[in-house]
PDB file of C-alpha atoms in Angstrom:
ATOM      1  CA  ASP A   1      -0.006   0.055  -0.059  1.00 54.00           C
ATOM      2  CA  ASN A   2       1.751   3.243  -1.477  1.00 54.00           C
ATOM      3  CA  PRO A   3       1.305   6.089   1.210  1.00 54.00           C
ATOM      4  CA  PHE A   4       2.407   8.283  -1.876  1.00 51.00           C
ATOM      5  CA  VAL A   5      -0.545   7.834  -4.171  1.00 59.00           C
ATOM      6  CA  TYR A   6       0.671  11.265  -6.029  1.00 72.00           C
ATOM      7  CA  TRP A   7       4.351  11.178  -7.211  1.00 78.00           C
ATOM      8  CA  TRP A   8       4.865  14.754  -5.711  1.00 79.00           C
ATOM      9  CA  PHE A   9       4.228  13.694  -2.215  1.00 80.00           C
ATOM     10  CA  ALA A  10       7.273  11.478  -2.408  1.00 82.00           C
ATOM     11  CA  PHE A  11       9.256  14.210  -4.549  1.00 86.00           C
ATOM     12  CA  ASN A  12       8.247  16.905  -2.262  1.00 85.00           C
ATOM     13  CA  ALA A  13       8.758  14.856   1.398  1.00 84.00           C
ATOM     14  CA  THR A  14      12.733  14.447   0.170  1.00 85.00           C
ATOM     15  CA  GLU A  15      14.481  16.425   2.415  1.00 80.00           C
ATOM     16  CA  HIS A  16      15.564  19.844   0.805  1.00 84.00           C
ATOM     17  CA  VAL A  17      15.864  18.321  -2.553  1.00 89.00           C
ATOM     18  CA  ALA A  18      12.508  19.763  -3.946  1.00 89.00           C
ATOM     19  CA  ALA A  19      13.320  23.587  -2.105  1.00 89.00           C
ATOM     20  CA  MET A  20      16.907  23.139  -3.698  1.00 89.00           C
ATOM     21  CA  LEU A  21      15.343  22.651  -7.174  1.00 92.00           C
ATOM     22  CA  TRP A  22      13.025  25.454  -6.928  1.00 92.00           C
ATOM     23  CA  GLU A  23      15.302  28.114  -4.878  1.00 94.00           C
ATOM     24  CA  GLY A  24      15.003  31.381  -7.426  1.00 96.00           C
ATOM     25  CA  LYS A  25      12.400  29.845  -9.302  1.00 96.00           C
ATOM     26  CA  GLU A  26       9.105  30.473  -7.013  1.00 96.00           C
ATOM     27  CA  GLU A  27       7.497  32.718  -9.565  1.00 97.00           C
ATOM     28  CA  ARG A  28       7.762  29.637 -12.193  1.00 96.00           C
ATOM     29  CA  MET A  29       6.750  27.201  -9.517  1.00 92.00           C
ATOM     30  CA  VAL A  30       3.627  29.158  -8.828  1.00 94.00           C
ATOM     31  CA  ASP A  31       2.508  29.756 -12.218  1.00 94.00           C
ATOM     32  CA  HIS A  32       2.979  25.726 -12.635  1.00 92.00           C
ATOM     33  CA  LEU A  33       1.215  24.984  -9.859  1.00 89.00           C
ATOM     34  CA  ILE A  34      -1.714  27.338 -10.697  1.00 91.00           C
ATOM     35  CA  SER A  35      -2.066  25.909 -13.816  1.00 88.00           C
ATOM     36  CA  ALA A  36      -2.059  22.689 -12.731  1.00 88.00           C
ATOM     37  CA  MET A  37      -4.402  23.014  -9.476  1.00 90.00           C
ATOM     38  CA  VAL A  38      -7.458  25.300 -10.746  1.00 93.00           C
ATOM     39  CA  ALA A  39      -9.968  24.962 -13.228  1.00 94.00           C
ATOM     40  CA  ASP A  40      -9.764  28.539 -14.513  1.00 92.00           C
ATOM     41  CA  PRO A  41      -6.468  29.919 -14.079  1.00 90.00           C
ATOM     42  CA  ARG A  42      -7.424  33.650 -14.458  1.00 91.00           C
ATOM     43  CA  SER A  43      -9.366  32.992 -10.826  1.00 93.00           C
ATOM     44  CA  VAL A  44      -6.170  33.388  -9.592  1.00 93.00           C
ATOM     45  CA  THR A  45      -5.095  37.228  -9.687  1.00 93.00           C
ATOM     46  CA  ALA A  46      -1.498  38.682 -10.598  1.00 95.00           C
ATOM     47  CA  ALA A  47      -1.731  39.717  -6.619  1.00 95.00           C
ATOM     48  CA  ASP A  48      -2.623  36.306  -5.453  1.00 94.00           C
ATOM     49  CA  LYS A  49       0.203  35.011  -7.257  1.00 95.00           C
ATOM     50  CA  ALA A  50       2.590  37.638  -6.100  1.00 97.00           C
ATOM     51  CA  GLU A  51       1.658  36.881  -2.480  1.00 97.00           C
ATOM     52  CA  TYR A  52       2.304  33.202  -2.805  1.00 95.00           C
ATOM     53  CA  VAL A  53       5.704  33.825  -4.576  1.00 97.00           C
ATOM     54  CA  ARG A  54       6.591  36.398  -1.525  1.00 97.00           C
ATOM     55  CA  GLY A  55       5.598  33.676   0.860  1.00 96.00           C
ATOM     56  CA  LEU A  56       7.812  31.092  -0.699  1.00 95.00           C
ATOM     57  CA  ARG A  57      10.643  33.523  -0.744  1.00 96.00           C
ATOM     58  CA  SER A  58      10.491  34.644   2.681  1.00 96.00           C
ATOM     59  CA  PRO A  59      13.029  32.926   5.308  1.00 94.00           C
ATOM     60  CA  GLY A  60      12.188  28.966   5.321  1.00 91.00           C
ATOM     61  CA  GLY A  61       9.136  29.785   2.810  1.00 92.00           C
ATOM     62  CA  LEU A  62      10.251  26.980   0.597  1.00 91.00           C
ATOM     63  CA  HIS A  63      11.136  24.440   3.365  1.00 89.00           C
ATOM     64  CA  GLY A  64       7.926  25.079   5.202  1.00 88.00           C
ATOM     65  CA  SER A  65       6.033  24.613   1.924  1.00 88.00           C
ATOM     66  CA  PHE A  66       7.539  21.035   1.240  1.00 90.00           C
ATOM     67  CA  GLY A  67       7.726  20.141   4.886  1.00 88.00           C
ATOM     68  CA  TRP A  68       3.981  19.941   4.796  1.00 86.00           C
ATOM     69  CA  HIS A  69       4.359  17.154   2.299  1.00 85.00           C
ATOM     70  CA  ARG A  70       7.252  15.613   4.462  1.00 85.00           C
ATOM     71  CA  ASP A  71       5.360  15.618   7.688  1.00 88.00           C
ATOM     72  CA  SER A  72       1.995  14.430   6.454  1.00 83.00           C
ATOM     73  CA  LEU A  73       2.329  10.740   7.355  1.00 80.00           C
ATOM     74  CA  LEU A  74       3.593  11.714  10.749  1.00 87.00           C
ATOM     75  CA  THR A  75       0.920  14.147  11.297  1.00 86.00           C
ATOM     76  CA  GLY A  76      -1.617  11.517  10.370  1.00 81.00           C
ATOM     77  CA  ARG A  77      -0.353   8.925  12.836  1.00 86.00           C
ATOM     78  CA  GLN A  78      -0.265  11.784  15.397  1.00 89.00           C
ATOM     79  CA  ILE A  79      -3.853  12.229  14.876  1.00 82.00           C
ATOM     80  CA  VAL A  80      -4.633   8.582  15.420  1.00 81.00           C
ATOM     81  CA  GLU A  81      -2.740   8.471  18.438  1.00 88.00           C
ATOM     82  CA  ALA A  82      -3.999  11.688  19.887  1.00 86.00           C
ATOM     83  CA  THR A  83      -7.705  10.755  19.274  1.00 84.00           C
ATOM     84  CA  GLN A  84      -7.521   7.208  20.477  1.00 85.00           C
ATOM     85  CA  GLY A  85     -10.329   6.039  18.061  1.00 80.00           C
ATOM     86  CA  ARG A  86     -12.473   8.557  19.267  1.00 88.00           C
ATOM     87  CA  VAL A  87     -15.169  10.180  16.846  1.00 90.00           C
ATOM     88  CA  LEU A  88     -15.753  13.800  16.479  1.00 88.00           C
ATOM     89  CA  HIS A  89     -19.422  14.549  17.435  1.00 91.00           C
ATOM     90  CA  VAL A  90     -19.260  18.180  15.765  1.00 92.00           C
ATOM     91  CA  PRO A  91     -20.628  18.429  12.082  1.00 95.00           C
ATOM     92  CA  VAL A  92     -17.759  18.578   9.879  1.00 95.00           C
ATOM     93  CA  LEU A  93     -18.024  20.163   6.086  1.00 97.00           C
ATOM     94  CA  ALA A  94     -15.881  18.881   3.558  1.00 96.00           C
ATOM     95  CA  LEU A  95     -15.672  20.310   0.377  1.00 97.00           C
ATOM     96  CA  ASN A  96     -14.022  19.778  -2.780  1.00 95.00           C
ATOM     97  CA  GLY A  97     -13.529  21.094  -6.325  1.00 95.00           C
ATOM     98  CA  GLN A  98     -15.307  19.140  -9.449  1.00 94.00           C
ATOM     99  CA  TYR A  99     -11.718  18.872 -10.912  1.00 93.00           C
ATOM    100  CA  SER A 100      -9.893  18.316  -7.673  1.00 89.00           C
ATOM    101  CA  HIS A 101      -9.564  15.143  -5.434  1.00 84.00           C
ATOM    102  CA  PRO A 102     -12.942  13.200  -5.185  1.00 83.00           C
ATOM    103  CA  GLY A 103     -13.801  11.573  -1.977  1.00 85.00           C
ATOM    104  CA  VAL A 104     -12.982  14.367   0.548  1.00 90.00           C
ATOM    105  CA  ALA A 105     -15.910  13.699   2.693  1.00 92.00           C
ATOM    106  CA  GLU A 106     -14.752   9.808   2.859  1.00 91.00           C
ATOM    107  CA  GLN A 107     -11.783  10.666   4.439  1.00 86.00           C
ATOM    108  CA  PHE A 108     -13.699  11.494   7.499  1.00 86.00           C
ATOM    109  CA  ASP A 109     -15.055   7.959   7.772  1.00 85.00           C
ATOM    110  CA  GLY A 110     -14.396   6.851  11.327  1.00 82.00           C
ATOM    111  CA  ILE A 111     -13.034  10.105  12.225  1.00 85.00           C
ATOM    112  CA  ALA A 112     -16.443  12.061  12.263  1.00 90.00           C
ATOM    113  CA  ALA A 113     -20.120  11.283  13.329  1.00 92.00           C
ATOM    114  CA  THR A 114     -21.597  13.878  10.782  1.00 93.00           C
ATOM    115  CA  VAL A 115     -20.145  14.814   7.791  1.00 95.00           C
ATOM    116  CA  GLU A 116     -21.427  16.502   4.870  1.00 96.00           C
ATOM    117  CA  GLY A 117     -19.691  16.737   1.594  1.00 95.00           C
ATOM    118  CA  ALA A 118     -20.173  18.795  -1.446  1.00 96.00           C
ATOM    119  CA  THR A 119     -18.980  19.336  -4.751  1.00 96.00           C
ATOM    120  CA  ILE A 120     -18.002  22.832  -5.852  1.00 96.00           C
ATOM    121  CA  PRO A 121     -18.730  22.743  -9.857  1.00 95.00           C
ATOM    122  CA  ALA A 122     -16.104  24.245 -12.037  1.00 94.00           C
ATOM    123  CA  CYS A 123     -13.723  24.408  -9.250  1.00 95.00           C
ATOM    124  CA  GLY A 124     -10.406  22.572  -8.947  1.00 94.00           C
ATOM    125  CA  HIS A 125      -8.189  22.418  -5.597  1.00 92.00           C
ATOM    126  CA  LEU A 126      -7.858  25.976  -4.617  1.00 93.00           C
ATOM    127  CA  LEU A 127     -11.544  26.225  -3.517  1.00 95.00           C
ATOM    128  CA  ALA A 128     -11.782  29.541  -1.864  1.00 94.00           C
ATOM    129  CA  GLU A 129      -9.375  31.358  -4.677  1.00 93.00           C
ATOM    130  CA  GLU A 130     -11.622  29.845  -7.714  1.00 95.00           C
ATOM    131  CA  GLN A 131     -14.885  29.939  -6.316  1.00 96.00           C
ATOM    132  CA  PRO A 132     -15.209  32.032  -3.005  1.00 96.00           C
ATOM    133  CA  GLU A 133     -18.833  32.726  -3.305  1.00 97.00           C
ATOM    134  CA  ALA A 134     -20.010  29.220  -3.562  1.00 97.00           C
ATOM    135  CA  VAL A 135     -17.347  28.238  -0.574  1.00 97.00           C
ATOM    136  CA  VAL A 136     -18.961  30.619   1.364  1.00 97.00           C
ATOM    137  CA  ALA A 137     -22.466  30.012   0.644  1.00 97.00           C
ATOM    138  CA  HIS A 138     -21.733  26.363   1.807  1.00 97.00           C
ATOM    139  CA  ILE A 139     -20.120  27.318   5.236  1.00 97.00           C
ATOM    140  CA  VAL A 140     -23.190  29.609   5.973  1.00 96.00           C
ATOM    141  CA  ALA A 141     -25.812  27.213   5.037  1.00 96.00           C
ATOM    142  CA  PHE A 142     -23.605  24.563   7.073  1.00 96.00           C
ATOM    143  CA  ALA A 143     -23.599  27.201   9.915  1.00 94.00           C
ATOM    144  CA  GLU A 144     -27.246  27.596   9.531  1.00 93.00           C
ATOM    145  CA  ARG A 145     -28.140  23.918   9.693  1.00 93.00           C
ATOM    146  CA  HIS A 146     -25.770  23.262  12.493  1.00 92.00           C
ATOM    147  CA  ALA A 147     -26.522  26.359  14.873  1.00 86.00           C
ATOM    148  CA  TRP A 148     -27.193  25.546  18.548  1.00 73.00           C
ATOM    149  CA  PRO A 149     -30.658  26.521  19.439  1.00 70.00           C
ATOM    150  CA  GLY A 150     -30.807  30.147  20.415  1.00 65.00           C
ATOM    151  CA  SER A 151     -27.337  30.865  19.393  1.00 63.00           C
ATOM    152  CA  ALA A 152     -26.360  33.618  16.836  1.00 59.00           C
ATOM    153  CA  THR A 153     -26.215  32.389  12.992  1.00 53.00           C
ATOM    154  CA  PRO A 154     -24.772  34.494  10.272  1.00 54.00           C
ATOM    155  CA  ALA A 155     -28.059  35.240   9.125  1.00 55.00           C
ATOM    156  CA  SER A 156     -29.413  36.215  12.605  1.00 52.00           C
ATOM    157  CA  ALA A 157     -26.213  38.178  13.710  1.00 52.00           C
TER     158      ALA A 157
END
């Protein structure tokens, strides 16, 4: 059973190699990733891209970005150990884009008791950048469905 189903997880998890190869090429990296990850590259503005580049060029930016991949398996094990088989009893909203990874809601099987999944049409991996109105609408509707009686919901606040 390969924990790195996607080749870039293993590549990015390799200590320092990915960062060493991308250092000084952060703008090209962002352009490549945006074009590969979104349904409509125009949904990510020049200002958005500049902010991604700024973050990657900051001290430790590339190392931290790739560190997420490097530590993902350890983080998963830590979550399993910390929860000790307990299940979340708060509702969970799991969103994915039409052109992104399917089955996001199913990833919560055995972790959360109540999971609501939704697929956002015409969207890739960067949901908030590509379809911000749809993301907000899903969050607001989810919050309204699961508000505690007598609590302020976005509609009544």
